[in-house]
Coordinates of C-alpha atoms in Angstrom, one line a residue:
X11 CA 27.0 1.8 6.2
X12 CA 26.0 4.3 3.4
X13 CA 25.4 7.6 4.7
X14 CA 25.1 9.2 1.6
X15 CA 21.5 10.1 -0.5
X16 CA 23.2 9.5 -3.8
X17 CA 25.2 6.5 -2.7
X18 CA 21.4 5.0 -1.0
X19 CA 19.3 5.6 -4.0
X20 CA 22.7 4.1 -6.7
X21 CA 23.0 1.5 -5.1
X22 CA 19.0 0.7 -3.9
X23 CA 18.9 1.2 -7.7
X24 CA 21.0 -1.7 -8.1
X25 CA 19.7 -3.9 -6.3
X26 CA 16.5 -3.7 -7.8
X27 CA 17.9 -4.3 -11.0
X28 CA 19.4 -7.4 -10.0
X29 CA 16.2 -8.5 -9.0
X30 CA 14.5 -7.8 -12.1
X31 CA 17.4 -9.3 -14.2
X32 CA 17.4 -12.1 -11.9
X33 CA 13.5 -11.9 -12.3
X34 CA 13.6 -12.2 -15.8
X35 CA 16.5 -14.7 -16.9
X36 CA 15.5 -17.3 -14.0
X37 CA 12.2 -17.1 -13.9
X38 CA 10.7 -20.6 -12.8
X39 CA 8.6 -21.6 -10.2
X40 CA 10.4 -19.4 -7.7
X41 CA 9.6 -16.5 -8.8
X42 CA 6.1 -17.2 -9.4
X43 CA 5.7 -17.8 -6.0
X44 CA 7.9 -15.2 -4.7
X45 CA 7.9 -12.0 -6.8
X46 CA 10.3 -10.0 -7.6
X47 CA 8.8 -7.4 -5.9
X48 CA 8.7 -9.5 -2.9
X49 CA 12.4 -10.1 -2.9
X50 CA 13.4 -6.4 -3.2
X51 CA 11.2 -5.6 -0.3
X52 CA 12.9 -8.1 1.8
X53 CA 16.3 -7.7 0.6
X54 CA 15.8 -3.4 1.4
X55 CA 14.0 -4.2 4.6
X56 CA 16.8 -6.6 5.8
X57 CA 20.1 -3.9 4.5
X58 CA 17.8 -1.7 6.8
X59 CA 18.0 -3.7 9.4
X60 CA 21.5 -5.1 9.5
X61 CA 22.5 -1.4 9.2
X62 CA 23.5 -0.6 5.7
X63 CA 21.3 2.4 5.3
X64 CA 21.7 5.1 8.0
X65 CA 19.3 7.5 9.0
X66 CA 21.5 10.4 7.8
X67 CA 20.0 13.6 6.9
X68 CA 21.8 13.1 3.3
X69 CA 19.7 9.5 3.0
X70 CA 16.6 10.3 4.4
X71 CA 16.8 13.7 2.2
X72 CA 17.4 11.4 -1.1
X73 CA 14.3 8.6 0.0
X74 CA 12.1 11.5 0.7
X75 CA 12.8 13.6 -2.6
X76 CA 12.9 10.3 -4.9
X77 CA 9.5 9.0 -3.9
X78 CA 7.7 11.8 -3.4
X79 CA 8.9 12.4 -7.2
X80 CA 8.2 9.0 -8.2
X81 CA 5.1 8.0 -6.7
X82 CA 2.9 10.4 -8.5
X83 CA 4.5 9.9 -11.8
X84 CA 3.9 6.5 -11.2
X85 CA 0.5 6.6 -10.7
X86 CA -0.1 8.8 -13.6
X87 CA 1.8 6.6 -16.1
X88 CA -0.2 3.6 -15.1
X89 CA -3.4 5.3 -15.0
X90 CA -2.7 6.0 -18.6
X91 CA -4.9 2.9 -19.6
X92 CA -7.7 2.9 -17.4
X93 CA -11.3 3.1 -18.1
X94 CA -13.7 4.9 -15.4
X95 CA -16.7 3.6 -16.8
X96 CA -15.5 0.1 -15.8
X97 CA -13.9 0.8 -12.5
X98 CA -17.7 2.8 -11.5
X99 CA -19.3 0.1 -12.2
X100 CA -17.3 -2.2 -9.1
X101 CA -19.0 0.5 -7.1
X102 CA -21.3 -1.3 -4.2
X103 CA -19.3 -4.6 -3.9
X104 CA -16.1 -2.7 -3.3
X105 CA -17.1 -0.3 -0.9
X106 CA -19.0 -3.4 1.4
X107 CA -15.3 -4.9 1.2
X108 CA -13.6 -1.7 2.2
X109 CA -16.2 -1.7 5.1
X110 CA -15.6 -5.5 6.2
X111 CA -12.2 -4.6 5.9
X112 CA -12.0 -1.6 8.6
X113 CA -14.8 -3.3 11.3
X114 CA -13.1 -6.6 11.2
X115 CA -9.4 -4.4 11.7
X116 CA -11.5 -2.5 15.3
X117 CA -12.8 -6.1 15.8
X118 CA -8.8 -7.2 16.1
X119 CA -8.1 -4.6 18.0
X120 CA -11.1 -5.3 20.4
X121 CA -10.0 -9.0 20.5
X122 CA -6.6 -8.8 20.9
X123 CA -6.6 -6.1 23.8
X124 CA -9.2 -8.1 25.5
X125 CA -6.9 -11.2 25.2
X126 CA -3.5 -9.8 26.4
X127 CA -4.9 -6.4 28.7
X128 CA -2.7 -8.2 31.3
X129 CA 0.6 -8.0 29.6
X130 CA 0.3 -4.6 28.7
X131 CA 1.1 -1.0 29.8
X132 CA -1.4 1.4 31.5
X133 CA -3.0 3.9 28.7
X134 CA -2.3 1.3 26.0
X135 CA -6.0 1.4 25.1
X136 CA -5.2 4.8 23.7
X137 CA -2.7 4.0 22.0
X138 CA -4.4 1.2 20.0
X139 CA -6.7 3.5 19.6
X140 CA -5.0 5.6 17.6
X141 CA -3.6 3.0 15.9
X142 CA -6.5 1.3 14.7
X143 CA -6.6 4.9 13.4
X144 CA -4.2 4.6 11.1
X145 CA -4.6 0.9 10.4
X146 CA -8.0 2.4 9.4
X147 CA -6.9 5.8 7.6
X148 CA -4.0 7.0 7.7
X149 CA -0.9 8.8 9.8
X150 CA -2.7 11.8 10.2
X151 CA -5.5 10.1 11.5
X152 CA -3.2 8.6 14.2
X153 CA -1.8 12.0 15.0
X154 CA -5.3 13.2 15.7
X155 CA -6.0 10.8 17.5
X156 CA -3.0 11.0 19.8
X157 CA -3.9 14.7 19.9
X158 CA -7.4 13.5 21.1
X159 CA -6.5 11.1 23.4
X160 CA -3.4 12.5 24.5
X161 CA -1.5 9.4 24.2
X162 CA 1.8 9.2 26.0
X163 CA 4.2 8.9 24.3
X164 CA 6.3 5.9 25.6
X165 CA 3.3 3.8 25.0
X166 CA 2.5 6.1 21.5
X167 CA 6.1 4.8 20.8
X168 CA 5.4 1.4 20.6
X169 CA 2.3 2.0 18.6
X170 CA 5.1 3.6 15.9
X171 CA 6.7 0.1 16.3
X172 CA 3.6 -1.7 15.4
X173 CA 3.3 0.7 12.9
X174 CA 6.2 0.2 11.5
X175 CA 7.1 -3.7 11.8
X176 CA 3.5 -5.1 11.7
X177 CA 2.5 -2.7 8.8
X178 CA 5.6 -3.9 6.9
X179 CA 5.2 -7.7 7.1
X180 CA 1.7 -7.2 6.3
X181 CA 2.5 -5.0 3.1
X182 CA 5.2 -7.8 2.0
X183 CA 2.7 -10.7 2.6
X184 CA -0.5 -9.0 0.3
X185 CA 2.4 -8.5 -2.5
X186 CA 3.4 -12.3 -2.0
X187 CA -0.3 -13.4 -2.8
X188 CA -0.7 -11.5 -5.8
X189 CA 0.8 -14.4 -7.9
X190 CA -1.7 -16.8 -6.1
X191 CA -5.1 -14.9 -7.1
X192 CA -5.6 -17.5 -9.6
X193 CA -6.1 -20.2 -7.1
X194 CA -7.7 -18.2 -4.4
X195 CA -10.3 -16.7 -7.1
X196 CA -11.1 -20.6 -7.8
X197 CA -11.5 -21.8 -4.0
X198 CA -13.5 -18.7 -3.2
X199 CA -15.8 -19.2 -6.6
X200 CA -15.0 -15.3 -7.2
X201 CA -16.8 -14.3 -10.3
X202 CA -13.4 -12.3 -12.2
X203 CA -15.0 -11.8 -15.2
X204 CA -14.7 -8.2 -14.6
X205 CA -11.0 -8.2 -13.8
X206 CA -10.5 -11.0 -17.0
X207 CA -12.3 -8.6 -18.8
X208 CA -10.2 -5.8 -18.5
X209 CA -7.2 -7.8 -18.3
X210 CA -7.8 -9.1 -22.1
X211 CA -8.5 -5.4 -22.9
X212 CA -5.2 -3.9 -21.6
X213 CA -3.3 -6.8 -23.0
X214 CA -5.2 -6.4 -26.7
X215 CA -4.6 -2.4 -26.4
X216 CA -1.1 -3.4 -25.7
X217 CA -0.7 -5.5 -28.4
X218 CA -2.3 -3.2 -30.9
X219 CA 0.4 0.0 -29.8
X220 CA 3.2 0.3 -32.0
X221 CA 6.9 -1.0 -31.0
X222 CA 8.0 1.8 -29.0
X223 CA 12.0 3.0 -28.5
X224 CA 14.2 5.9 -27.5
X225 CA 11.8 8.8 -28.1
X226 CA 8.6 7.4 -26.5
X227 CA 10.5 6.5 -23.2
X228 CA 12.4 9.7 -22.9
X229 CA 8.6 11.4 -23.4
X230 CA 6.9 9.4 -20.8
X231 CA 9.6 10.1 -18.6
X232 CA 9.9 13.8 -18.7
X233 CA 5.8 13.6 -18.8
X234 CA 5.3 11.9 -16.0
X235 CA 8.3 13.6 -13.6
X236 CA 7.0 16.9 -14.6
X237 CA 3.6 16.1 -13.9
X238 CA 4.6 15.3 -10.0
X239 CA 6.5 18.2 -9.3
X240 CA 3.5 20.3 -10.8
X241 CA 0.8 17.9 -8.8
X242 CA 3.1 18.3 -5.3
X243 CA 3.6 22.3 -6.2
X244 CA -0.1 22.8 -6.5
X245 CA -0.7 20.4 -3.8
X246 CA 0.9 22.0 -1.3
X247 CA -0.8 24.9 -1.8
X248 CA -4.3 23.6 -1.4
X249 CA -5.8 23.8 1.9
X250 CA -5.7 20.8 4.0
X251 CA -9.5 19.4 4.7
X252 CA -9.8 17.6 8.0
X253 CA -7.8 14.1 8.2
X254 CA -8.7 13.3 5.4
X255 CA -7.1 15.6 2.7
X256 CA -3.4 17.2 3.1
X257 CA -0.8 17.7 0.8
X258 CA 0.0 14.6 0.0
X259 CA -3.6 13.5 -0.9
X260 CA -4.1 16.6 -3.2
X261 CA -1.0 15.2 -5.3
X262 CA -2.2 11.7 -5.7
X263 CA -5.4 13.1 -6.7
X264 CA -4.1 15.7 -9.2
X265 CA -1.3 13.2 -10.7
X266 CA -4.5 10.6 -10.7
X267 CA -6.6 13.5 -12.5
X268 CA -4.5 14.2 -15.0
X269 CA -3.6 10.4 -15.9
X270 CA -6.9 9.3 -16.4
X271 CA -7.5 13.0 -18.6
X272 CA -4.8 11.8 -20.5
X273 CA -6.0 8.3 -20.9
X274 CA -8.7 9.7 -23.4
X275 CA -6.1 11.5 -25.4
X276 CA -3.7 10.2 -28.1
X277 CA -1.2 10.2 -25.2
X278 CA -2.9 7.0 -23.8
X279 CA -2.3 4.9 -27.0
X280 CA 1.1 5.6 -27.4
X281 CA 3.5 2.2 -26.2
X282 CA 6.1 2.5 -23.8
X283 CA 4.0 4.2 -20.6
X284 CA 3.9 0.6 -18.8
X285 CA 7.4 -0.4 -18.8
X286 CA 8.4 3.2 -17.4
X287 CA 5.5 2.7 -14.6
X288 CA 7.1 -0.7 -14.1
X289 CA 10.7 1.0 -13.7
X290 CA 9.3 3.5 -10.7
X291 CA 6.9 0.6 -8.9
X292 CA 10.2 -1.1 -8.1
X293 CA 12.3 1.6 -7.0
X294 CA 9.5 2.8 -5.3
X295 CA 9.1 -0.8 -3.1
X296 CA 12.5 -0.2 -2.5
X297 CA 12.4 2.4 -0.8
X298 CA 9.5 2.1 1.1
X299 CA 11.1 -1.1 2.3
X300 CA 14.6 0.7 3.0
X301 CA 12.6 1.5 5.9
X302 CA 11.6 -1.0 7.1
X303 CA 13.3 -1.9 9.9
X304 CA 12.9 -5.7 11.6
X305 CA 15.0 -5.2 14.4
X306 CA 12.4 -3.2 15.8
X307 CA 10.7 -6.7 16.6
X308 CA 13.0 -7.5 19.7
X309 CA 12.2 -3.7 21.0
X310 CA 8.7 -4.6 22.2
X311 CA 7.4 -8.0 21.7
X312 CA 4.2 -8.2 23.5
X313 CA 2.9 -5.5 21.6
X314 CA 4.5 -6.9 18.1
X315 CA 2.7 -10.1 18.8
X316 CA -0.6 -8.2 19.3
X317 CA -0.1 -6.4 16.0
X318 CA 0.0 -9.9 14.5
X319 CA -3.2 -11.2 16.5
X320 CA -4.6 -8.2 14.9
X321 CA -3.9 -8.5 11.4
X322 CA -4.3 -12.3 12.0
X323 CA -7.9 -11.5 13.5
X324 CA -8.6 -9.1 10.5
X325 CA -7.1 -11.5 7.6
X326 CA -9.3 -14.8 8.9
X327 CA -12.1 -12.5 9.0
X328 CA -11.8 -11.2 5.2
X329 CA -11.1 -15.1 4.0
X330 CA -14.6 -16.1 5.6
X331 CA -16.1 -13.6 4.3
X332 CA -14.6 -13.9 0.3
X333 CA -15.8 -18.0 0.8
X334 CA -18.8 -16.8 1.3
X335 CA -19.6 -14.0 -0.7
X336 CA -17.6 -15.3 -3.6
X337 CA -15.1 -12.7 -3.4
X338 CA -11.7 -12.1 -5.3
X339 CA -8.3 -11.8 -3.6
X340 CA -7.9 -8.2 -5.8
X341 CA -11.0 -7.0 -4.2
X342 CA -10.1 -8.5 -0.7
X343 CA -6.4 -7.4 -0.5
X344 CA -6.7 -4.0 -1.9
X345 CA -9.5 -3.4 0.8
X346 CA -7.6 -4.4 3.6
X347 CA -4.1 -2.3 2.3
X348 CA -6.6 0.8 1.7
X349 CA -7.5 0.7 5.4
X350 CA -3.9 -0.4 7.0
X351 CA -1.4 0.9 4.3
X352 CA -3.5 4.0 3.0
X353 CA -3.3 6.1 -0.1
X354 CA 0.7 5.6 -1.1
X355 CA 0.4 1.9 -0.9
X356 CA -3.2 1.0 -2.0
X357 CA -2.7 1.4 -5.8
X358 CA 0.7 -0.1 -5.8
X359 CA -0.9 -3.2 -4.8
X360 CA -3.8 -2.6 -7.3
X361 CA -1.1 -2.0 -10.4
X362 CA 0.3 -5.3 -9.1
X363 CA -3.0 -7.4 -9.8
X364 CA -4.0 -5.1 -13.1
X365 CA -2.9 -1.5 -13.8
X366 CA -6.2 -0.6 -15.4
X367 CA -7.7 -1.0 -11.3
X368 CA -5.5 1.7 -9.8
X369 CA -8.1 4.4 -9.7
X370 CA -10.0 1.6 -7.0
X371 CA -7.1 1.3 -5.0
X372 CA -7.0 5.3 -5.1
X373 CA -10.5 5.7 -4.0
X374 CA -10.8 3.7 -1.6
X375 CA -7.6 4.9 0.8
X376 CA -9.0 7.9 0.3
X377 CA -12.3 6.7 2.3
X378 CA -10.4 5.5 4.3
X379 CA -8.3 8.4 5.3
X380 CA -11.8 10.0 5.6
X381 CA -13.2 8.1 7.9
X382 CA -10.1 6.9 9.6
X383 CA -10.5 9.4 12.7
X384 CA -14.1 8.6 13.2
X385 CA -12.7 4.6 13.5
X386 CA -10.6 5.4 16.0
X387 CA -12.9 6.8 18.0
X388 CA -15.1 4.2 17.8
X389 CA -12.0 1.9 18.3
X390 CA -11.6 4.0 21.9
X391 CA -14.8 3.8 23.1
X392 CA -14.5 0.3 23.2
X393 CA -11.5 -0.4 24.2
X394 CA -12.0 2.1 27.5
X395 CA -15.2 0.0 28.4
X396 CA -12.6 -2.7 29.7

């Protein structure tokens, strides 16, 4: 067992090298069904569950310094090619998505507790509750909501589970789609030509850059690691607003701010900021997924099976709906990981389909973690009606 912060992030390190070396030499149709990114978040989430990473102070100390660092840099870097004019123009058809997304999450919720009331606890209502919260928002609008409902917390406890295990899965399975957008785009009759569109332009504003080497990296890097301690300095410092807006949401949006600022400048034609931004994604999946622990499944199954019916529930709803609206899988999956993952997973996913769409993925967690609370009280007024 490492019990060690240094020892955790070397060797978390490591592995995701071997991935991407794997990744890269193998290739084949493996991989393009099963990403890279995929494997690393298994291969974490199962050394965290077989017991290779403790829950030391030293480890956890390490996975909470290294990604708050490396998120916001992240983001930044990426941001560094995007285009607002394009992403405003997404406007109405993402936000009905996000919206689909959240009802069809309180319409799980309502289904499944309907379904399996029988098998469960007394007071679980306000526990899904609060929940559907956060599978609507984010962790502080589950807090509230406990605070609201006064949750107990045995039964609160296995909401954390379902947080935990369910939220994981679902995070893993949205990252093994991306590969499969192609396809899904086709059978839905998405119209893409937005996302092709900006696709082509990245790749030709790629191509265009010079080759890149020792200085540009070293630049980016101290650029972008800079840029996050300053964003999570200031952001501390701001006041929080609500649910919605904390100390972590002020960093996103400053690191977010300052990479699209940037993007106008000389600084966003300069080579090398992608490969960097590539470099943090997969140490940042790692680590999310070093804590993601599966052995939590066994601890309380009824309610880990009703997370699934949930997320089932709320995935068959979004796939009628993209047949029928003709919508893409980007559009669909982002939606549903702004609502259930929130602001630090939303435009991971979106850099995973295109880079240039992060600021959408941004956005919309962040309406979701304002409206989060206000979903989970709608969530509760339901669910105490049976």
């Amino acid at each position: 067992m490492i019990q060690d912060g240094v020892m955790f992030v070397c060797f978390l390190l490591a592995f995701t090298a071997v991935i991407a070396v794997a990744e890269k030499k193998i290739g084949g149709k493996f991989f393009k069904y099963v990403p890279g990114i995929v494997l690393i978040y298994i291969g974490a989430a199962l050394m965290k569950t077989f017991g290779v990473f403790s829950d030391s102070e030293s480890v956890e100390s390490a996975y909470t310094t290294i990604r708050g660092l490396l998120l916001p840099a992240m983001l930044m870097l990426m941001l560094l090619q995007c285009d607002m004019r394009k992403i405003i123009r997404l406007g109405p058809k993402m936000l009905l998505t996000f919206f689909a997304a959240s009802f069809s999450i309180i319409g799980g919720f309502t289904l499944t507790y309907v379904l399996m009331n029988g098998f469960y606890a007394e007071g679980t209502w306000k526990a899904f509750s609060a929940l559907s919260a956060s599978w609507t928002g984010g962790s502080a609008n589950m807090v509230i909501l406990q605070g609201i409902l006064d949750v107990p917390e045995n039964i609160f406890g296995y909401a954390l589970i379902m947080d935990t295990v369910n939220y994981s899965i679902w995070v893993m399975f949205l990252f093994w789609l991306v590969p499969l957008a192609g396809k899904f785009n086709i059978w839905t009759k998405a119209d893409t030509s937005y996302i092709d569109q900006m696709t082509s332009e990245l790749e030709a504003g790629e191509t265009a850059k010079t080759e890149f080497g020792f200085v540009e990296l070293i630049g980016f890097l101290a650029l972008a690691l800079i840029i996050s301690v300053g964003a999570t300095k200031i952001g501390e410092r701001l006041p929080v607003l609500g649910a919605a807006v904390n100390g972590t949401t002020w960093t996103i949006i400053i690191a977010s701010t300052v990479g699209l600022i940037l993007a106008v400048t000389k600084v966003g034609r300069i080579a090398g900021s992608m490969e960097i931004s590539k470099v943090m994604l997969y140490i940042v999946i790692g680590l999310i997924a070093s804590h993601a622990d599966f052995s939590q499944l066994f601890q309380a199954p009824v309610y880990i099976i009703s997370g699934f019916m949930i997320l089932f529930f709320h995935g068959l709803i979004m796939v009628i709906l993209a047949k029928i609206f003709k919508l893409d899988l980007f559009t669909m999956g982002v939606a549903s990981l702004a609502n259930i993952g929130g602001v630090a997973s939303a435009p991971i996913l979106a850099g995973a389909f295109n880079r240039a769409l992060i600021p959408v993925g941004i956005l919309m967690a962040v309406l979701g973690s304002l409206l989060g609370t206000y979903f989970g009280i709608l969530t509760s007024y339901i669910l105490s009606s049976f």
